[in-house]
XYZ file of C-alpha atoms in Angstrom:
622
model
C -29.882 -16.270 -29.641
C -28.476 -19.653 -30.553
C -25.365 -18.030 -32.008
C -24.783 -16.189 -28.758
C -25.239 -19.291 -26.620
C -22.994 -21.292 -28.936
C -20.259 -18.662 -28.780
C -20.467 -18.490 -25.009
C -20.288 -22.292 -24.759
C -17.195 -22.340 -26.980
C -15.491 -19.681 -24.868
C -16.320 -21.479 -21.612
C -15.129 -24.813 -22.992
C -11.859 -23.316 -24.235
C -11.090 -21.728 -20.895
C -11.993 -24.934 -19.036
C -9.611 -26.955 -21.203
C -6.831 -24.457 -20.506
C -7.417 -24.649 -16.770
C -7.456 -28.468 -16.794
C -4.216 -28.502 -18.795
C -2.574 -26.139 -16.333
C -3.745 -28.216 -13.373
C -2.390 -31.434 -14.876
C 0.959 -29.761 -15.537
C 1.104 -28.601 -11.925
C 0.270 -32.121 -10.721
C 3.108 -33.601 -12.788
C 5.510 -30.988 -11.404
C 4.511 -31.945 -7.861
C 5.103 -35.644 -8.548
C 8.526 -34.911 -9.991
C 9.476 -32.655 -7.084
C 8.420 -35.260 -4.531
C 10.388 -37.973 -6.297
C 13.571 -35.912 -6.355
C 13.367 -34.317 -2.906
C 15.364 -35.803 -0.043
C 13.049 -34.210 2.503
C 9.309 -33.738 2.533
C 9.574 -30.063 3.442
C 11.503 -27.797 1.128
C 11.986 -24.225 0.133
C 10.548 -24.337 -3.376
C 11.129 -21.120 -5.311
C 11.567 -19.878 -8.803
C 14.617 -21.070 -10.644
C 16.333 -18.493 -12.814
C 17.408 -19.306 -16.346
C 19.677 -16.609 -17.676
C 22.131 -16.209 -20.547
C 24.295 -13.111 -21.131
C 21.836 -11.628 -23.633
C 18.811 -12.019 -21.346
C 17.459 -9.489 -18.890
C 18.236 -5.801 -18.450
C 16.575 -2.815 -20.064
C 16.671 -4.304 -23.558
C 14.125 -6.933 -22.502
C 11.804 -4.366 -20.941
C 11.362 -2.438 -24.206
C 8.997 -5.163 -25.430
C 7.053 -4.917 -22.167
C 6.815 -1.123 -22.418
C 5.517 -1.445 -25.992
C 2.913 -3.971 -24.930
C 1.637 -1.869 -22.028
C 1.518 1.238 -24.211
C -0.577 -0.500 -26.867
C -2.831 -2.412 -24.482
C -3.643 0.675 -22.428
C -4.763 2.593 -25.509
C -7.943 0.549 -25.339
C -8.040 -0.413 -21.673
C -7.866 3.115 -20.261
C -10.057 4.546 -23.014
C -12.745 2.082 -21.966
C -12.200 2.799 -18.269
C -13.203 6.425 -18.811
C -15.814 6.055 -21.564
C -17.777 2.885 -20.775
C -19.887 4.833 -18.284
C -21.241 6.776 -21.301
C -21.702 3.563 -23.296
C -23.719 2.098 -20.428
C -25.780 5.286 -20.139
C -26.413 6.126 -23.809
C -26.389 2.720 -25.528
C -27.341 0.233 -22.801
C -29.700 2.806 -21.184
C -28.654 2.680 -17.518
C -29.441 5.756 -15.398
C -26.699 7.905 -13.796
C -26.161 5.827 -10.669
C -26.755 2.551 -12.552
C -24.110 3.334 -15.158
C -21.711 4.520 -12.447
C -22.096 1.392 -10.299
C -21.889 -0.911 -13.345
C -18.630 0.796 -14.308
C -17.139 0.565 -10.816
C -18.224 -3.085 -10.500
C -16.567 -3.852 -13.840
C -13.317 -2.097 -12.976
C -13.358 -3.553 -9.474
C -13.658 -7.039 -10.962
C -10.888 -6.351 -13.507
C -8.426 -5.296 -10.835
C -9.537 -8.064 -8.467
C -8.727 -10.611 -11.177
C -5.113 -9.415 -11.210
C -4.781 -11.805 -8.263
C -5.690 -14.657 -10.625
C -3.038 -13.587 -13.122
C -0.416 -13.228 -10.400
C -1.306 -16.561 -8.830
C -1.148 -18.484 -12.127
C 2.176 -16.907 -13.142
C 3.698 -17.719 -9.744
C 2.419 -21.285 -9.686
C 1.407 -22.869 -12.984
C 2.778 -20.974 -15.988
C 5.639 -18.566 -16.569
C 4.735 -14.896 -16.689
C 4.985 -14.512 -20.460
C 2.630 -17.419 -21.184
C 0.212 -16.165 -18.530
C 0.155 -12.761 -20.212
C -0.546 -14.314 -23.618
C -3.342 -16.505 -22.189
C -5.174 -13.584 -20.619
C -4.489 -11.428 -23.673
C -6.439 -13.924 -25.790
C -9.313 -13.842 -23.292
C -9.327 -10.037 -23.477
C -9.554 -10.217 -27.290
C -12.615 -12.476 -26.937
C -14.241 -9.871 -24.711
C -13.529 -7.130 -27.245
C -15.023 -9.301 -29.993
C -18.323 -9.645 -28.128
C -18.387 -5.903 -27.407
C -17.900 -5.161 -31.104
C -20.773 -7.496 -32.032
C -23.261 -6.007 -29.543
C -22.312 -2.368 -30.132
C -22.611 -2.828 -33.930
C -25.918 -4.733 -34.046
C -28.766 -2.598 -32.701
C -31.034 -5.650 -32.382
C -28.706 -6.862 -29.602
C -29.088 -3.581 -27.683
C -31.927 -2.877 -25.196
C -34.722 -0.371 -25.807
C -34.871 2.756 -23.605
C -36.931 2.559 -20.413
C -37.464 4.581 -17.250
C -35.832 2.033 -14.930
C -32.321 1.959 -13.493
C -31.385 -0.773 -15.997
C -33.027 -1.744 -19.268
C -30.921 -4.738 -20.313
C -32.459 -8.205 -19.793
C -32.492 -11.749 -21.147
C -30.118 -12.786 -23.922
C -28.995 -9.192 -24.417
C -27.938 -9.086 -20.778
C -26.081 -12.395 -21.183
C -24.112 -11.072 -24.146
C -23.512 -7.728 -22.420
C -22.189 -9.105 -19.134
C -20.212 -11.878 -20.849
C -18.390 -9.312 -23.011
C -17.476 -6.852 -20.283
C -16.420 -9.490 -17.752
C -14.313 -11.420 -20.267
C -12.685 -8.053 -20.887
C -12.207 -7.674 -17.128
C -10.739 -11.186 -16.794
C -8.285 -10.669 -19.633
C -7.231 -7.143 -18.680
C -6.894 -8.044 -15.007
C -4.858 -11.168 -15.685
C -2.422 -9.224 -17.863
C -1.852 -6.625 -15.173
C -1.311 -9.321 -12.577
C 1.798 -10.720 -14.259
C 3.364 -8.092 -16.563
C 4.856 -5.805 -13.837
C 6.663 -8.772 -12.267
C 7.814 -9.983 -15.708
C 9.500 -6.636 -16.273
C 10.970 -6.421 -12.768
C 12.412 -9.931 -13.134
C 14.837 -8.576 -15.716
C 16.880 -6.901 -12.962
C 18.933 -8.456 -10.166
C 18.136 -6.346 -7.118
C 21.123 -7.762 -5.215
C 23.394 -5.715 -7.486
C 23.262 -1.985 -6.630
C 23.377 -0.922 -10.283
C 20.425 -3.120 -11.260
C 18.688 -2.305 -7.973
C 18.623 1.355 -9.048
C 17.462 0.315 -12.520
C 14.601 -1.633 -10.936
C 13.225 1.534 -9.326
C 13.652 3.315 -12.640
C 11.811 0.498 -14.433
C 8.613 1.098 -12.469
C 8.727 4.804 -13.375
C 9.086 4.037 -17.100
C 6.484 1.290 -16.783
C 4.003 3.928 -15.617
C 5.262 6.262 -18.357
C 4.391 3.701 -21.051
C 0.932 3.316 -19.509
C 0.313 7.072 -19.494
C 1.437 7.498 -23.111
C -0.897 4.710 -24.231
C -3.702 6.052 -22.059
C -3.233 9.552 -23.513
C -3.699 8.177 -27.023
C -6.714 6.205 -25.875
C -8.628 8.997 -24.128
C -8.157 11.306 -27.102
C -8.321 9.287 -30.314
C -10.232 6.148 -29.249
C -12.708 8.009 -27.027
C -13.363 10.524 -29.802
C -14.071 7.749 -32.311
C -16.332 5.923 -29.830
C -18.407 8.894 -28.673
C -18.482 11.026 -31.825
C -18.616 8.289 -34.473
C -19.545 4.700 -33.615
C -18.844 2.721 -30.453
C -17.980 -0.446 -32.348
C -15.232 1.375 -34.240
C -13.612 2.389 -30.968
C -13.795 -1.194 -29.705
C -12.207 -2.467 -32.934
C -9.314 -0.029 -32.498
C -8.893 -1.147 -28.874
C -8.924 -4.808 -29.906
C -6.381 -4.219 -32.673
C -3.986 -2.381 -30.357
C -4.267 -5.158 -27.773
C -3.507 -7.797 -30.419
C -0.432 -5.918 -31.648
C 0.705 -5.521 -28.037
C 0.535 -9.298 -27.549
C 2.669 -9.764 -30.655
C 5.244 -7.327 -29.263
C 5.559 -8.987 -25.863
C 5.719 -12.462 -27.398
C 8.441 -11.401 -29.842
C 10.737 -10.503 -26.948
C 10.732 -14.035 -25.534
C 14.394 -14.760 -26.296
C 15.485 -11.621 -24.421
C 13.579 -12.317 -21.206
C 15.196 -13.495 -18.019
C 12.483 -16.069 -17.372
C 11.532 -17.773 -14.144
C 9.863 -21.163 -14.046
C 6.830 -21.505 -11.755
C 7.258 -22.909 -8.285
C 5.090 -24.095 -5.440
C 1.730 -22.393 -4.979
C 2.252 -19.298 -2.794
C -1.307 -19.481 -1.489
C -0.765 -23.130 -0.545
C 2.366 -22.191 1.415
C 0.402 -19.528 3.293
C -2.414 -21.968 3.993
C 0.038 -24.561 5.332
C 1.393 -22.066 7.858
C -2.093 -21.135 9.054
C -3.246 -24.767 9.342
C -0.123 -25.920 11.211
C -0.355 -22.889 13.513
C -3.884 -23.928 14.499
C -2.813 -27.549 14.964
C 0.070 -26.467 17.210
C -2.009 -23.919 19.109
C -1.190 -25.483 22.499
C 2.488 -25.890 21.671
C 4.867 -23.516 23.450
C 7.202 -21.531 21.196
C 10.863 -21.902 22.309
C 12.637 -18.729 23.393
C 15.641 -19.583 21.212
C 14.688 -19.184 17.542
C 17.457 -21.622 16.596
C 15.225 -24.391 17.928
C 12.585 -23.663 15.273
C 12.507 -25.903 12.219
C 14.516 -24.893 9.173
C 16.070 -26.729 6.236
C 19.557 -27.905 7.109
C 20.508 -29.710 3.892
C 21.447 -28.456 0.423
C 22.960 -25.309 1.960
C 24.824 -24.424 -1.210
C 21.611 -23.911 -3.163
C 19.204 -22.802 -0.463
C 21.227 -20.679 1.956
C 20.695 -17.465 -0.002
C 16.919 -18.080 -0.034
C 16.437 -18.497 3.701
C 14.667 -15.646 5.493
C 15.962 -14.893 9.016
C 13.582 -15.188 11.946
C 11.827 -12.055 13.254
C 9.981 -11.534 16.518
C 6.805 -10.023 15.079
C 3.653 -12.181 15.066
C 5.221 -14.781 17.334
C 2.023 -16.817 17.286
C 2.856 -17.901 13.726
C 6.136 -19.404 15.004
C 4.035 -22.285 16.342
C 3.963 -23.598 12.766
C 7.769 -23.999 12.856
C 7.823 -26.054 16.055
C 8.571 -29.728 15.407
C 7.550 -31.851 18.427
C 10.140 -34.371 19.592
C 9.925 -37.770 17.952
C 7.872 -36.506 14.993
C 9.065 -36.629 11.400
C 9.104 -33.423 9.361
C 6.288 -33.615 6.819
C 4.097 -31.184 4.972
C 1.067 -30.009 6.952
C 2.886 -31.156 10.115
C 5.595 -28.493 10.335
C 6.697 -25.461 8.318
C 10.144 -23.953 7.937
C 11.099 -20.624 9.511
C 11.411 -19.204 5.989
C 7.872 -20.275 5.153
C 6.556 -18.702 8.360
C 8.475 -15.500 7.673
C 6.892 -15.299 4.211
C 3.470 -15.196 5.861
C 4.726 -12.572 8.314
C 5.904 -10.427 5.392
C 2.487 -10.611 3.727
C 0.813 -9.836 7.059
C 2.978 -6.719 7.504
C 1.998 -5.576 4.002
C -1.755 -5.774 4.563
C -2.180 -2.498 6.535
C -0.327 -0.643 3.768
C -2.609 -2.193 1.158
C -5.765 -1.369 3.118
C -4.629 2.225 3.668
C -4.753 2.962 -0.082
C -8.327 1.760 -0.691
C -10.042 5.096 0.035
C -7.786 6.827 -2.499
C -8.933 4.378 -5.156
C -12.546 4.926 -4.172
C -11.930 8.597 -4.946
C -10.322 7.624 -8.253
C -13.514 5.799 -9.212
C -15.424 9.103 -9.113
C -13.138 10.604 -11.767
C -14.186 7.792 -14.102
C -17.903 7.987 -13.335
C -19.517 11.114 -11.861
C -16.847 13.503 -13.146
C -17.318 12.171 -16.682
C -21.089 12.586 -16.291
C -20.527 16.140 -15.056
C -18.559 16.813 -18.223
C -21.567 15.986 -20.398
C -23.373 18.981 -18.792
C -20.510 21.437 -19.383
C -19.284 23.429 -22.356
C -17.147 20.924 -24.279
C -16.079 23.247 -27.097
C -12.730 24.907 -27.687
C -13.604 27.276 -30.495
C -15.326 25.001 -33.013
C -13.661 21.838 -31.761
C -15.884 19.601 -29.634
C -13.993 17.736 -26.893
C -15.756 14.575 -25.618
C -16.326 14.658 -21.862
C -14.632 11.268 -21.533
C -11.430 12.792 -22.952
C -10.928 15.134 -19.998
C -8.569 12.602 -18.288
C -6.025 13.587 -20.951
C -5.106 16.471 -18.615
C -3.752 14.350 -15.725
C -2.235 11.941 -18.239
C -0.326 14.778 -19.906
C 0.813 15.950 -16.470
C 2.034 12.462 -15.638
C 3.721 11.991 -19.019
C 5.671 15.228 -18.544
C 6.386 14.807 -14.849
C 7.669 11.213 -14.892
C 10.860 12.160 -16.828
C 11.246 15.204 -14.554
C 10.833 12.951 -11.512
C 13.340 10.436 -12.904
C 16.057 12.828 -14.110
C 15.693 15.824 -11.778
C 13.719 15.052 -8.610
C 15.373 11.734 -7.696
C 19.016 12.923 -8.118
C 18.251 16.102 -6.154
C 16.465 14.404 -3.256
C 18.998 11.553 -3.269
C 21.704 14.051 -2.290
C 19.601 15.138 0.679
C 18.284 11.781 1.918
C 21.044 9.427 0.774
C 18.354 6.991 -0.374
C 19.015 5.445 -3.826
C 15.470 6.270 -4.956
C 15.347 9.717 -3.383
C 12.443 8.822 -1.111
C 11.185 5.458 0.084
C 8.268 3.640 -1.513
C 6.050 4.347 1.506
C 6.875 8.046 1.378
C 5.771 8.108 -2.276
C 2.486 6.485 -1.318
C 1.975 9.004 1.496
C 2.414 11.971 -0.858
C -0.188 10.473 -3.176
C -2.708 10.008 -0.358
C -2.456 13.677 0.659
C -2.892 14.890 -2.929
C -5.931 12.649 -3.461
C -7.699 14.260 -0.475
C -6.962 17.737 -1.877
C -8.304 16.621 -5.259
C -11.666 15.610 -3.757
C -12.030 18.955 -1.960
C -11.451 20.807 -5.230
C -13.823 18.477 -7.107
C -16.629 19.421 -4.718
C -15.929 23.152 -5.152
C -15.996 22.828 -8.951
C -19.340 20.995 -8.816
C -20.823 23.770 -6.655
C -19.703 26.325 -9.252
C -21.059 24.255 -12.146
C -24.498 23.826 -10.558
C -24.648 27.498 -9.545
C -23.943 28.667 -13.090
C -26.395 26.190 -14.636
C -29.290 26.572 -12.188
C -29.028 30.292 -11.375
C -27.739 31.771 -14.628
C -30.146 30.547 -17.291
C -28.477 27.140 -17.760
C -25.064 28.629 -18.471
C -22.507 25.861 -18.962
C -19.023 26.442 -17.638
C -16.039 25.102 -19.557
C -15.223 21.419 -19.348
C -11.675 22.384 -18.415
C -12.728 23.425 -14.929
C -12.521 19.699 -14.220
C -8.838 19.784 -15.082
C -7.879 21.108 -11.629
C -8.815 18.058 -9.611
C -7.934 15.709 -12.468
C -4.396 17.120 -12.646
C -3.840 16.895 -8.879
C -5.143 13.344 -8.784
C -2.925 12.438 -11.730
C 0.148 13.503 -9.768
C -1.171 11.591 -6.753
C -1.559 8.468 -8.873
C 1.983 8.854 -10.220
C 3.362 8.754 -6.695
C 1.096 6.073 -5.257
C 0.835 3.464 -8.022
C 4.569 3.315 -8.719
C 5.344 3.359 -5.003
C 3.008 0.431 -4.363
C 4.246 -1.637 -7.313
C 7.864 -1.195 -6.263
C 7.055 -1.761 -2.590
C 5.159 -5.013 -3.133
C 7.721 -6.377 -5.594
C 10.776 -5.629 -3.444
C 9.285 -6.695 -0.138
C 7.621 -9.916 -1.296
C 9.310 -13.325 -1.089
C 10.702 -14.351 -4.471
C 8.073 -17.033 -5.079
C 5.211 -14.589 -4.494
C 6.233 -11.569 -6.528
C 3.574 -11.705 -9.256
C 0.925 -12.306 -6.615
C 2.337 -9.515 -4.471
C 2.522 -6.873 -7.218
C -1.095 -7.683 -8.039
C -1.904 -6.445 -4.519
C -1.453 -2.915 -5.895
C -4.345 -3.570 -8.234
C -6.274 -5.381 -5.503
C -6.409 -2.048 -3.700
C -7.917 -0.538 -6.847
C -10.452 -3.351 -6.992
C -11.615 -2.925 -3.414
C -11.728 0.841 -3.941
C -14.061 0.478 -6.925
C -16.312 -1.964 -5.096
C -16.368 0.339 -2.091
C -17.468 3.152 -4.397
C -20.472 1.067 -5.409
C -21.274 0.403 -1.756
C -20.948 4.094 -0.868
C -23.223 5.188 -3.723
C -25.929 2.700 -2.785
C -25.604 3.340 0.955
C -25.601 7.125 0.640
C -28.665 7.014 -1.618
C -30.419 4.769 0.914
C -29.594 6.911 3.956
C -30.096 10.355 2.410
C -33.416 9.353 0.821
C -34.745 8.691 4.321
C -33.370 11.725 6.138
C -33.677 14.357 3.381
C -36.724 16.582 2.897
C -37.072 15.617 -0.766
C -36.971 11.891 0.112
C -34.484 11.498 -2.724
C -30.925 10.284 -2.392
C -27.950 12.565 -3.113
C -27.013 10.617 -6.249
C -30.348 9.235 -7.467
C -32.159 9.951 -10.725
C -31.241 11.162 -14.193
C -30.843 14.895 -13.425
C -27.340 15.622 -12.137
C -28.236 19.290 -11.615
C -30.629 18.318 -8.835
C -28.254 15.850 -7.212
C -25.623 16.548 -4.556
C -22.435 15.075 -6.003
C -20.396 17.804 -4.292
C -21.414 16.488 -0.870
C -20.296 13.012 -1.909
C -16.913 14.415 -2.982
C -16.452 16.168 0.368
C -17.479 13.010 2.201
C -14.652 11.199 0.382
C -12.233 14.048 1.168
C -12.918 13.703 4.912
C -12.468 9.945 4.709
C -9.205 10.471 2.792
C -7.763 12.704 5.503
C -8.703 10.225 8.240
C -7.245 7.439 6.117
C -3.962 9.344 5.728
C -3.564 9.613 9.505
C -4.111 5.865 9.785
C -1.588 5.311 6.982
C 1.059 7.303 8.880
C 0.736 4.933 11.794
C 0.898 1.884 9.512
C 3.967 3.203 7.672
C 5.730 4.001 10.942
C 4.996 0.492 12.207
C 6.140 -1.292 9.039
C 9.631 -2.807 8.967
C 11.284 -3.143 5.588
C 12.498 -6.644 4.819
C 15.701 -5.632 3.037
C 17.487 -2.656 1.543
C 20.539 -2.634 -0.711
C 23.083 -0.195 0.796
C 23.486 2.898 -1.336
C 26.856 3.838 -2.729
C 27.128 6.260 -5.644
C 30.266 4.581 -6.910
C 28.695 1.144 -6.839
C 25.884 2.250 -9.151
C 28.436 2.021 -11.936
C 29.518 -1.553 -11.298
C 28.301 -4.736 -9.688
C 29.823 -5.584 -6.301
C 31.166 -8.932 -5.125
C 28.658 -11.177 -3.349
C 27.801 -10.103 0.199
C 27.669 -12.499 3.108
C 25.863 -10.181 5.472
C 22.554 -8.381 5.155
C 20.606 -6.064 7.369
C 16.925 -5.497 7.940
C 15.915 -1.880 8.144
C 13.023 -0.191 9.889
C 11.855 2.808 7.949
C 8.764 4.930 8.481
C 7.127 7.589 6.380
C 8.995 10.351 8.150
C 11.768 8.589 10.039
C 15.365 7.827 9.216
C 16.737 4.368 8.550
C 17.642 2.255 11.555
C 19.600 -1.006 11.669
C 17.998 -4.017 13.291
C 20.313 -6.968 13.939
C 19.391 -10.318 12.482
C 19.948 -13.894 13.390
C 22.550 -15.549 11.253
C 21.459 -17.979 8.596
C 21.160 -21.448 9.857
């Protein structure tokens, strides 16, 4: 007990020291910025440091290697921890499922922390290393508890059997793992995307390609994890699987750190959340102020044009109420928390426009949570043998991963060039169109999942406990894998391209925020459905309650999610049609081979899921 408390105290103290150090560094940066600034309101962004050998695809190879190695353990645990919770920590079916979704929801929620720190306090590489160390601490505690049976709870007939010091060690290990894994995923996508200059058509096309290969590296690592690591964990010893995961994560950190001299790095800037908060506070303060009809009368930086002109965001007419923050009353001096620039207000407008897109993908991720919980539990009641070879139920996600691994190169080298000729879009289809395809496929996947569960229960209950093959699950897994390929990459690219430069790590973490909310919503749905159906059903038992999956009604839960997914897709169509892209680099096949001279004019485009591109005139830079 004392060893556990001592270890936890050391971990907490170490993390506290790191946070205090980061905060002091940020404070010193603020003092320096204030001393050097000629005005109290400025457009503080990242400053690029680049030499000829930095950036480009060469730098991303280290990032691909890191994500491949880290996801060997991360994804293996995503799909197998539900069995660890059920068989080792002795949770029941719904308890192990909700513990898993809460864990994964927390991990993806904490991507916001990683994105925020890398935008504000530390560069993206150092942020990745920091959270990588935290993840290794979580793995270490998991290894200790899974190896020592005296630290594991005894079986009981309750929903959860873990209490006291054992619970402290258990929850500390899995949530340190969540903090580390989430923080890494909040900064690494932006670190890779930073290696390309999207203002150059050639590198703009490479940026879209980067996100495809980024997902490819994840799927290759995940494929190794759900086969080799899951097999070791479930068929041998859990602690051995955790040791392999920890070792791969450590090697991945070494890889990404070794590429430091090749990275096009960006130094942190002003807190993006603070900039958003300033706009909201000043808007409330100026609530009675009338917004001028001429946008040129709104406050914007007029000095240092040579360095700031390219960073200014033109005024738009959406969300005019926020323009109150850019109104400087006569006779008042421009100061922070008194007035905001047009660019700062437009940054908040951009984030506001993104929110409906983010919210429209949550139901899909709630469906994804079922493939990592109830579908895995279904697999334990199916025939897992191919000949004499026993396939762990948690390894069934290898099917969609193989599909994705094979289809990503096909998408990159065949689909995009073909569709590009038809649409004229440099990426073949827009980011929002990719997301829309994924949402449709996820709804189809849930319908099929319910049909497969009906067949499984029918064979088991009505045919002398006959177990159908585990590979019946491959149908909805494969379809959802393709859906995930479209949606995840589309969201990552969408949030990176559309976000203001100083918010790109934070913005790309929004893709994972959708995952987080989806997992938490899964927990809410499970608990709520059990509560409601236990009161209205004849058996007085919830659809998903108990330890006998053959008497539950998982298929009805799947169909419930399918109906929600279809409704959600209709809402998404409206959101995508309403959304106005911030910027698009004009496509020219010839210009993909060389970088163009600097442009003095830019256009904002309005693109919907099904519509063509339309020009919208802008105000000129002030």
